[in-house]
């Protein structure tokens, strides 16, 4: 099995030099970071953008006439344009800066309260992250709308036929993730979006887990809303974007009141600012937005197709090697998946495996991965999840496999 060698455009050892953290040791071993689905590591190009901001033009945006403020505003708006281009949004003001995926989902769910009536239906998938379940439950409580769940199969795929059956004239919205963070399943979102639109339902796609691997084209998808977090794709925490079609964003009421989101204010009446400012109350994470732009530049320089191809090689290799371990059970075996492996070893608790491999420098996630309904489906308390990124290499996969084998020996 050769990794990267049949992919000459992809020089992982060169890429790894951009990530200072990969040089550190954990518990006396070189770090093997396989928790990329929780948050990605940061290349120095992105750190440089952060240092540059605070060293040279830290100022509040859209407010001051002074030069520094102009400069910060320009750079922030350039970042918005980069994000627009990356996701192929028609207009820059369809890109709303948020604090992350959770914020984006809540913004839309909150706004939809004014469009829903008792008895309307919302469909969510069984593969969702908690942040994509709870806001809809809250919305249903507020409006009397009904939440229905698109079920999943043993392989960790949505059951499309049941989705079609659940969809009706009452369906006002469909919410699902592009990629499941717990299993890595890539959902057939284009098919689902088109079908939902036939019935007049709006679709919000949680792209948090897809965006580090797949470049989504929001116009080609014809999706109504698409949300992401920067920290899963080489950017900093606390910043993300909500893409929304202009006609939806015009209709949605603002989420928060405050500075920056108004046109005029008096005690009798306030009129709201246009897009995107209507949804960007208060001082945003200016540096974070700019650093998000730098992260997209970094990843686009490498190329998303090259990234996806390389990660698939890592996934195939790791899956093959893991399956050689006796008692191994991998959850989520969809043919269409990103480089995430959720697994258990018969008779062992995932937490014990996670703790022992950490002692050998290997960082994996254990638990329910904020997707408890999936764990309930499989009737397990949780899994060990290894999630790979384009800066992981074959030696790290081997260190991980060795650590799991050792942990198994120690625990058996
Ligand atoms: C990480 C993640 C979220 C939450 O993202 P935050 O940055 O914590 O808001 C939501 N959905 C999926 C699929 C995720 O992977």
CSV table of C-alpha atoms and ligand atoms in Angstrom, one decimal:
chain,number,residue,atom,x,y,z
A,1,UNK,CA,0.0,0.0,0.0
A,2,UNK,CA,1.6,3.2,-1.0
A,3,UNK,CA,0.5,6.5,0.4
A,4,UNK,CA,1.2,9.8,-1.3
A,5,UNK,CA,3.7,8.2,-3.7
A,6,UNK,CA,1.0,7.7,-6.3
A,7,UNK,CA,-0.1,11.3,-5.7
A,8,UNK,CA,2.9,13.3,-6.7
A,9,UNK,CA,1.2,16.7,-6.4
A,10,UNK,CA,0.8,16.0,-2.7
A,11,UNK,CA,3.8,16.5,-0.6
A,12,UNK,CA,2.7,15.7,3.0
A,13,UNK,CA,6.1,16.2,4.6
A,14,UNK,CA,6.4,19.7,3.2
A,15,UNK,CA,2.8,20.4,4.4
A,16,UNK,CA,3.6,19.1,7.9
A,17,UNK,CA,6.3,21.8,8.2
A,18,UNK,CA,3.6,24.4,8.2
A,19,UNK,CA,2.1,23.0,11.4
A,20,UNK,CA,4.3,23.7,14.4
A,21,UNK,CA,2.2,21.7,16.8
A,22,UNK,CA,3.0,18.5,14.9
A,23,UNK,CA,6.6,18.8,16.4
A,24,UNK,CA,5.5,18.5,20.0
A,25,UNK,CA,5.6,15.5,22.2
A,26,UNK,CA,2.7,14.2,24.3
A,27,UNK,CA,3.5,11.8,27.2
A,28,UNK,CA,7.0,11.3,25.9
A,29,UNK,CA,6.0,10.4,22.4
A,30,UNK,CA,5.7,12.6,19.2
A,31,UNK,CA,2.1,13.7,18.9
A,32,UNK,CA,-0.2,11.8,16.6
A,33,UNK,CA,-3.2,14.1,16.2
A,34,UNK,CA,-6.3,12.2,15.0
A,35,UNK,CA,-9.0,14.3,16.5
A,36,UNK,CA,-9.4,16.5,13.4
A,37,UNK,CA,-13.2,16.2,13.3
A,38,UNK,CA,-13.3,18.0,16.7
A,39,UNK,CA,-11.0,20.8,15.6
A,40,UNK,CA,-8.2,21.0,13.1
A,41,UNK,CA,-4.6,22.3,13.7
A,42,UNK,CA,-3.4,25.6,12.5
A,43,UNK,CA,-0.8,26.3,9.9
A,44,UNK,CA,1.7,29.1,10.5
A,45,UNK,CA,0.3,31.0,7.5
A,46,UNK,CA,-2.9,31.4,9.5
A,47,UNK,CA,-1.0,32.3,12.7
A,48,UNK,CA,0.9,34.9,10.6
A,49,UNK,CA,-2.4,36.5,9.6
A,50,UNK,CA,-3.4,36.7,13.2
A,51,UNK,CA,-0.1,38.2,14.3
A,52,UNK,CA,-0.2,40.6,11.4
A,53,UNK,CA,-3.7,41.8,12.4
A,54,UNK,CA,-2.7,42.5,16.0
A,55,UNK,CA,0.7,43.9,15.2
A,56,UNK,CA,-0.3,46.2,12.4
A,57,UNK,CA,-4.0,47.1,12.0
A,58,UNK,CA,-6.1,46.1,15.0
A,59,UNK,CA,-9.1,48.5,15.0
A,60,UNK,CA,-12.9,48.3,15.0
A,61,UNK,CA,-14.5,48.0,11.6
A,62,UNK,CA,-17.2,49.9,9.8
A,63,UNK,CA,-17.1,52.7,12.3
A,64,UNK,CA,-14.0,54.8,12.3
A,65,UNK,CA,-12.9,57.2,9.5
A,66,UNK,CA,-9.3,56.7,10.6
A,67,UNK,CA,-6.9,54.8,8.5
A,68,UNK,CA,-6.5,51.8,10.8
A,69,UNK,CA,-10.2,51.2,10.9
A,70,UNK,CA,-10.4,51.5,7.1
A,71,UNK,CA,-7.7,49.0,6.8
A,72,UNK,CA,-9.3,46.5,9.2
A,73,UNK,CA,-12.6,47.0,7.4
A,74,UNK,CA,-11.1,46.4,4.0
A,75,UNK,CA,-9.3,43.2,5.1
A,76,UNK,CA,-12.4,41.9,6.8
A,77,UNK,CA,-14.5,42.5,3.7
A,78,UNK,CA,-11.8,40.9,1.5
A,79,UNK,CA,-12.1,37.8,3.7
A,80,UNK,CA,-15.8,37.8,3.2
A,81,UNK,CA,-15.2,37.9,-0.6
A,82,UNK,CA,-12.8,35.0,-0.3
A,83,UNK,CA,-15.4,33.0,1.5
A,84,UNK,CA,-18.0,33.9,-1.0
A,85,UNK,CA,-15.8,32.8,-3.9
A,86,UNK,CA,-14.8,29.6,-2.1
A,87,UNK,CA,-18.5,28.5,-1.6
A,88,UNK,CA,-19.5,30.1,-4.9
A,89,UNK,CA,-22.2,32.3,-3.4
A,90,UNK,CA,-23.8,34.7,-5.8
A,91,UNK,CA,-23.3,37.8,-3.6
A,92,UNK,CA,-20.8,38.7,-0.8
A,93,UNK,CA,-23.6,39.8,1.4
A,94,UNK,CA,-25.1,36.3,1.4
A,95,UNK,CA,-22.1,35.4,3.6
A,96,UNK,CA,-22.9,36.3,7.3
A,97,UNK,CA,-20.1,36.0,9.8
A,98,UNK,CA,-21.0,34.0,12.8
A,99,UNK,CA,-19.2,32.6,15.8
A,100,UNK,CA,-19.5,29.2,14.2
A,101,UNK,CA,-21.9,26.5,13.0
A,102,UNK,CA,-23.9,26.4,16.2
A,103,UNK,CA,-24.5,30.2,16.0
A,104,UNK,CA,-25.5,29.9,12.3
A,105,UNK,CA,-28.0,27.2,13.0
A,106,UNK,CA,-29.6,29.1,15.9
A,107,UNK,CA,-29.8,32.3,13.8
A,108,UNK,CA,-31.9,30.5,11.2
A,109,UNK,CA,-34.0,28.4,13.6
A,110,UNK,CA,-34.8,31.6,15.6
A,111,UNK,CA,-35.8,33.5,12.5
A,112,UNK,CA,-38.0,30.7,11.2
A,113,UNK,CA,-40.1,30.9,14.3
A,114,UNK,CA,-42.0,33.7,12.7
A,115,UNK,CA,-42.8,31.6,9.6
A,116,UNK,CA,-44.1,28.5,11.3
A,117,UNK,CA,-47.5,27.5,12.5
A,118,UNK,CA,-48.6,24.7,14.8
A,119,UNK,CA,-48.8,21.4,12.8
A,120,UNK,CA,-46.0,22.4,10.3
A,121,UNK,CA,-43.3,19.8,10.1
A,122,UNK,CA,-39.5,19.9,10.3
A,123,UNK,CA,-37.4,17.0,9.1
A,124,UNK,CA,-34.0,16.3,10.7
A,125,UNK,CA,-31.7,13.4,10.0
A,126,UNK,CA,-30.9,10.7,12.5
A,127,UNK,CA,-27.2,11.5,11.9
A,128,UNK,CA,-27.2,14.9,13.4
A,129,UNK,CA,-24.8,16.6,15.8
A,130,UNK,CA,-26.6,17.9,18.9
A,131,UNK,CA,-26.2,21.5,17.7
A,132,UNK,CA,-28.4,20.5,14.8
A,133,UNK,CA,-31.1,18.9,16.9
A,134,UNK,CA,-31.6,21.1,20.0
A,135,UNK,CA,-32.3,24.4,18.1
A,136,UNK,CA,-35.1,22.7,16.2
A,137,UNK,CA,-36.6,21.1,19.3
A,138,UNK,CA,-36.6,24.6,20.8
A,139,UNK,CA,-38.2,26.0,17.6
A,140,UNK,CA,-40.9,23.3,17.7
A,141,UNK,CA,-41.7,24.1,21.4
A,142,UNK,CA,-42.1,27.7,20.5
A,143,UNK,CA,-44.3,27.2,17.5
A,144,UNK,CA,-46.1,23.9,17.9
A,145,UNK,CA,-44.3,22.6,14.8
A,146,UNK,CA,-43.5,18.9,14.7
A,147,UNK,CA,-40.0,17.4,14.5
A,148,UNK,CA,-39.7,14.2,12.4
A,149,UNK,CA,-36.6,12.2,12.0
A,150,UNK,CA,-35.2,10.7,8.8
A,151,UNK,CA,-33.9,7.3,10.0
A,152,UNK,CA,-30.5,5.7,9.3
A,153,UNK,CA,-29.4,2.3,8.3
A,154,UNK,CA,-26.9,-0.1,9.9
A,155,UNK,CA,-24.2,1.2,7.5
A,156,UNK,CA,-24.8,4.7,8.8
A,157,UNK,CA,-26.6,6.0,5.8
A,158,UNK,CA,-29.9,7.9,5.7
A,159,UNK,CA,-32.8,5.9,4.4
A,160,UNK,CA,-33.8,8.0,1.4
A,161,UNK,CA,-37.1,6.2,0.7
A,162,UNK,CA,-38.3,7.0,4.2
A,163,UNK,CA,-37.2,10.6,3.7
A,164,UNK,CA,-39.5,10.8,0.6
A,165,UNK,CA,-42.3,9.3,2.6
A,166,UNK,CA,-41.9,11.8,5.4
A,167,UNK,CA,-41.8,14.7,3.1
A,168,UNK,CA,-45.2,16.4,2.6
A,169,UNK,CA,-46.9,19.7,2.0
A,170,UNK,CA,-46.6,20.3,5.7
A,171,UNK,CA,-42.8,20.1,5.6
A,172,UNK,CA,-41.5,23.6,6.0
A,173,UNK,CA,-37.8,22.8,6.4
A,174,UNK,CA,-35.3,20.0,6.2
A,175,UNK,CA,-32.1,20.0,8.2
A,176,UNK,CA,-29.2,17.7,7.8
A,177,UNK,CA,-25.5,17.6,7.8
A,178,UNK,CA,-23.4,17.3,4.7
A,179,UNK,CA,-21.1,14.9,6.5
A,180,UNK,CA,-21.7,13.1,9.8
A,181,UNK,CA,-19.1,14.0,12.4
A,182,UNK,CA,-19.6,10.8,14.3
A,183,UNK,CA,-19.4,8.4,11.3
A,184,UNK,CA,-18.0,10.3,8.4
A,185,UNK,CA,-21.0,9.5,6.1
A,186,UNK,CA,-21.3,11.9,3.2
A,187,UNK,CA,-25.1,12.5,2.7
A,188,UNK,CA,-26.6,12.8,-0.8
A,189,UNK,CA,-27.5,16.4,-0.1
A,190,UNK,CA,-28.2,17.4,-3.7
A,191,UNK,CA,-30.8,14.8,-4.1
A,192,UNK,CA,-32.4,15.7,-0.8
A,193,UNK,CA,-32.3,19.5,-1.5
A,194,UNK,CA,-34.1,19.0,-4.9
A,195,UNK,CA,-36.7,16.7,-3.5
A,196,UNK,CA,-37.4,19.0,-0.5
A,197,UNK,CA,-37.7,22.0,-2.9
A,198,UNK,CA,-40.4,20.1,-4.9
A,199,UNK,CA,-42.5,20.3,-1.8
A,200,UNK,CA,-41.6,23.9,-1.1
A,201,UNK,CA,-39.5,23.1,2.0
A,202,UNK,CA,-36.4,25.1,2.8
A,203,UNK,CA,-33.1,23.2,3.4
A,204,UNK,CA,-30.3,24.1,5.8
A,205,UNK,CA,-27.1,22.0,5.5
A,206,UNK,CA,-24.7,21.8,8.3
A,207,UNK,CA,-21.4,21.8,6.5
A,208,UNK,CA,-19.1,21.9,9.5
A,209,UNK,CA,-17.7,18.4,8.9
A,210,UNK,CA,-17.8,18.5,5.1
A,211,UNK,CA,-16.1,21.9,4.6
A,212,UNK,CA,-12.6,20.6,5.5
A,213,UNK,CA,-12.8,18.0,2.8
A,214,UNK,CA,-15.3,19.0,0.2
A,215,UNK,CA,-15.6,22.3,-1.6
A,216,UNK,CA,-19.4,22.9,-1.6
A,217,UNK,CA,-20.9,25.0,-4.4
A,218,UNK,CA,-24.0,26.6,-2.9
A,219,UNK,CA,-25.4,27.7,-6.2
A,220,UNK,CA,-25.0,24.3,-7.9
A,221,UNK,CA,-26.5,22.7,-4.8
A,222,UNK,CA,-29.3,25.3,-4.8
A,223,UNK,CA,-29.2,25.1,-1.0
A,224,UNK,CA,-31.0,27.7,1.1
A,225,UNK,CA,-28.6,27.8,4.0
A,226,UNK,CA,-25.2,26.3,4.5
A,227,UNK,CA,-23.2,26.7,7.8
A,228,UNK,CA,-19.6,26.1,8.7
A,229,UNK,CA,-17.0,26.7,11.4
A,230,UNK,CA,-13.5,28.0,10.6
A,231,UNK,CA,-11.8,25.9,13.3
A,232,UNK,CA,-12.5,22.6,11.5
A,233,UNK,CA,-10.7,23.9,8.4
A,234,UNK,CA,-7.4,25.3,9.7
A,235,UNK,CA,-8.9,28.6,11.0
A,236,UNK,CA,-9.3,29.8,14.5
A,237,UNK,CA,-12.1,29.0,16.9
A,238,UNK,CA,-15.1,31.3,17.5
A,239,UNK,CA,-15.7,32.2,13.9
A,240,UNK,CA,-17.7,30.7,11.0
A,241,UNK,CA,-20.2,31.7,8.4
A,242,UNK,CA,-23.8,31.3,7.5
A,243,UNK,CA,-24.5,31.3,3.8
A,244,UNK,CA,-28.1,32.1,3.0
A,245,UNK,CA,-29.9,32.9,-0.2
A,246,UNK,CA,-30.5,36.6,-0.4
A,247,UNK,CA,-34.3,36.2,-0.6
A,248,UNK,CA,-34.3,34.1,2.6
A,249,UNK,CA,-31.9,36.5,4.4
A,250,UNK,CA,-34.1,39.4,3.4
A,251,UNK,CA,-37.1,37.7,4.9
A,252,UNK,CA,-35.6,36.4,8.1
A,253,UNK,CA,-35.8,38.8,11.1
A,254,UNK,CA,-32.6,39.8,12.8
A,255,UNK,CA,-31.3,37.5,15.6
A,256,UNK,CA,-29.7,39.9,17.9
A,257,UNK,CA,-30.1,43.7,18.3
A,258,UNK,CA,-27.2,46.0,18.8
A,259,UNK,CA,-24.6,48.2,17.1
A,260,UNK,CA,-23.8,47.6,13.4
A,261,UNK,CA,-27.1,46.0,12.6
A,262,UNK,CA,-29.2,49.1,12.4
A,263,UNK,CA,-29.9,51.9,9.8
A,264,UNK,CA,-31.5,54.4,12.2
A,265,UNK,CA,-32.5,54.2,15.8
A,266,UNK,CA,-34.9,56.2,17.8
A,267,UNK,CA,-37.0,55.1,20.8
A,268,UNK,CA,-40.1,55.0,18.6
A,269,UNK,CA,-38.7,52.9,15.8
A,270,UNK,CA,-35.5,51.3,14.6
A,271,UNK,CA,-34.9,50.3,11.0
A,272,UNK,CA,-32.4,47.5,10.3
A,273,UNK,CA,-29.4,47.7,8.2
A,274,UNK,CA,-29.1,45.8,4.9
A,275,UNK,CA,-27.3,42.5,4.4
A,276,UNK,CA,-25.0,41.3,5.8
A,277,UNK,CA,-25.0,43.8,8.7
A,278,UNK,CA,-28.6,43.0,9.7
A,279,UNK,CA,-27.3,39.8,11.2
A,280,UNK,CA,-23.9,41.1,12.4
A,281,UNK,CA,-24.8,43.0,15.6
A,282,UNK,CA,-21.9,44.2,17.7
A,283,UNK,CA,-18.2,44.0,17.2
A,284,UNK,CA,-17.4,40.7,15.4
A,285,UNK,CA,-14.4,38.5,15.6
A,286,UNK,CA,-12.5,40.7,13.1
A,287,UNK,CA,-9.2,38.9,13.4
A,288,UNK,CA,-11.0,35.6,13.2
A,289,UNK,CA,-12.8,36.4,10.0
A,290,UNK,CA,-9.5,37.6,8.4
A,291,UNK,CA,-7.7,34.4,9.6
A,292,UNK,CA,-10.6,32.3,8.2
A,293,UNK,CA,-9.8,33.9,4.8
A,294,UNK,CA,-6.2,33.0,5.2
A,295,UNK,CA,-7.1,29.4,6.1
A,296,UNK,CA,-9.1,29.1,2.9
A,297,UNK,CA,-6.2,30.5,0.9
A,298,UNK,CA,-4.0,27.9,2.5
A,299,UNK,CA,-6.2,25.0,1.8
A,300,UNK,CA,-7.1,26.1,-1.7
A,301,UNK,CA,-3.4,26.4,-2.5
A,302,UNK,CA,-3.1,22.7,-1.7
A,303,UNK,CA,-6.4,22.0,-3.5
A,304,UNK,CA,-9.5,20.3,-2.2
A,305,UNK,CA,-9.4,17.5,-4.7
A,306,UNK,CA,-5.8,16.6,-3.8
A,307,UNK,CA,-6.8,16.8,-0.1
A,308,UNK,CA,-9.8,14.5,-0.6
A,309,UNK,CA,-7.8,12.0,-2.6
A,310,UNK,CA,-5.0,11.9,-0.1
A,311,UNK,CA,-7.3,11.5,2.9
A,312,UNK,CA,-9.1,8.7,1.2
A,313,UNK,CA,-5.8,6.8,0.9
A,314,UNK,CA,-5.2,7.3,4.6
A,315,UNK,CA,-8.7,6.2,5.4
A,316,UNK,CA,-8.4,3.0,3.2
A,317,UNK,CA,-5.1,2.1,4.7
A,318,UNK,CA,-6.2,2.7,8.4
A,319,UNK,CA,-9.4,0.8,7.8
A,320,UNK,CA,-7.6,-2.1,6.3
A,321,UNK,CA,-5.1,-2.3,9.2
A,322,UNK,CA,-7.7,-1.8,11.9
A,323,UNK,CA,-9.8,-4.6,10.5
A,324,UNK,CA,-6.9,-7.0,11.1
A,325,UNK,CA,-7.5,-6.5,14.9
A,326,UNK,CA,-9.6,-9.2,16.4
A,327,UNK,CA,-13.0,-8.1,17.8
A,328,UNK,CA,-12.9,-4.9,15.8
A,329,UNK,CA,-16.2,-3.3,14.9
A,330,UNK,CA,-16.3,-0.2,12.7
A,331,UNK,CA,-19.4,1.9,12.7
A,332,UNK,CA,-20.4,3.8,9.6
A,333,UNK,CA,-19.4,1.8,6.6
A,334,UNK,CA,-21.0,4.0,3.9
A,335,UNK,CA,-19.1,3.9,0.6
A,336,UNK,CA,-19.3,7.7,0.6
A,337,UNK,CA,-17.4,8.8,3.6
A,338,UNK,CA,-14.7,11.2,4.8
A,339,UNK,CA,-11.6,10.1,6.7
A,340,UNK,CA,-13.3,9.3,10.0
A,341,UNK,CA,-13.2,5.9,11.6
A,342,UNK,CA,-15.6,5.2,14.6
A,343,UNK,CA,-14.9,1.9,16.2
A,344,UNK,CA,-15.1,-0.4,19.3
A,345,UNK,CA,-13.2,-3.5,20.2
A,346,UNK,CA,-15.4,-6.3,21.6
A,347,UNK,CA,-15.4,-6.4,25.4
A,348,UNK,CA,-13.5,-3.1,25.8
A,349,UNK,CA,-14.7,0.3,26.8
A,350,UNK,CA,-13.9,3.1,24.3
A,351,UNK,CA,-12.8,5.4,27.1
A,352,UNK,CA,-10.2,2.9,28.2
A,353,UNK,CA,-8.8,2.6,24.7
A,354,UNK,CA,-8.7,6.4,24.3
A,355,UNK,CA,-6.9,6.8,27.6
A,356,UNK,CA,-4.3,4.2,26.9
A,357,UNK,CA,-3.5,5.4,23.3
A,358,UNK,CA,-3.1,8.9,24.7
A,359,UNK,CA,-0.4,7.6,27.0
A,360,UNK,CA,1.4,6.7,23.7
A,361,UNK,CA,0.9,10.2,22.3
A,362,UNK,CA,-2.1,9.4,20.1
A,363,UNK,CA,-5.0,11.8,20.3
A,364,UNK,CA,-8.4,10.3,19.4
A,365,UNK,CA,-11.9,11.1,20.5
A,366,UNK,CA,-14.0,8.8,22.7
A,367,UNK,CA,-17.6,9.1,23.6
A,368,UNK,CA,-20.8,10.0,21.8
A,369,UNK,CA,-19.3,12.8,19.7
A,370,UNK,CA,-22.3,15.1,20.3
A,371,UNK,CA,-24.4,12.6,18.4
A,372,UNK,CA,-26.1,10.5,21.1
A,373,UNK,CA,-29.0,9.4,18.9
A,374,UNK,CA,-26.5,7.6,16.7
A,375,UNK,CA,-25.0,5.8,19.7
A,376,UNK,CA,-28.6,4.8,20.8
A,377,UNK,CA,-29.2,3.4,17.3
A,378,UNK,CA,-26.2,1.1,17.7
A,379,UNK,CA,-27.0,0.5,21.4
A,380,UNK,CA,-23.5,1.5,22.5
A,381,UNK,CA,-22.3,4.1,25.0
A,382,UNK,CA,-19.9,5.6,22.5
A,383,UNK,CA,-17.0,4.8,20.2
A,384,UNK,CA,-13.4,5.6,19.7
A,385,UNK,CA,-13.1,8.0,16.8
A,386,UNK,CA,-10.0,8.6,14.7
A,387,UNK,CA,-10.4,11.4,12.2
A,388,UNK,CA,-7.6,12.1,9.7
A,389,UNK,CA,-6.5,15.3,8.0
A,390,UNK,CA,-4.4,16.0,5.0
A,391,UNK,CA,-1.4,16.7,7.3
A,392,UNK,CA,-1.4,13.2,8.8
A,393,UNK,CA,0.9,10.7,7.3
A,394,UNK,CA,1.3,7.0,6.9
A,395,UNK,CA,3.7,6.6,9.9
A,396,UNK,CA,1.1,8.3,12.1
A,397,UNK,CA,-1.5,5.8,10.9
A,398,UNK,CA,0.9,3.0,11.8
A,399,UNK,CA,1.7,4.5,15.3
A,400,UNK,CA,-2.1,4.7,15.9
A,401,UNK,CA,-2.7,1.1,14.9
A,402,UNK,CA,0.2,-0.1,17.1
A,403,UNK,CA,-1.1,1.9,20.0
A,404,UNK,CA,-4.6,0.4,19.6
A,405,UNK,CA,-3.1,-3.1,19.5
A,406,UNK,CA,-1.0,-2.4,22.6
A,407,UNK,CA,-4.0,-1.0,24.4
A,408,UNK,CA,-6.0,-4.1,23.5
A,409,UNK,CA,-3.3,-6.4,24.9
A,410,UNK,CA,-3.1,-4.4,28.1
A,411,UNK,CA,-6.9,-4.4,28.6
A,412,UNK,CA,-7.6,-8.0,27.7
B,1,LIG,C1,-18.3,20.6,15.0
B,1,LIG,C2,-19.7,20.4,14.4
B,1,LIG,C3,-20.7,21.3,14.8
B,1,LIG,C4,-20.5,22.4,15.8
B,1,LIG,O1,-19.6,23.3,15.4
B,1,LIG,P1,-19.2,24.5,16.4
B,1,LIG,O2,-18.0,25.1,15.8
B,1,LIG,O3,-19.0,23.8,17.8
B,1,LIG,O4,-20.4,25.4,16.4
B,1,LIG,C5,-21.9,21.1,14.2
B,1,LIG,N1,-22.1,20.1,13.3
B,1,LIG,C6,-21.2,19.2,12.9
B,1,LIG,C7,-21.5,18.2,11.9
B,1,LIG,C8,-19.9,19.4,13.5
B,1,LIG,O5,-18.9,18.5,13.1
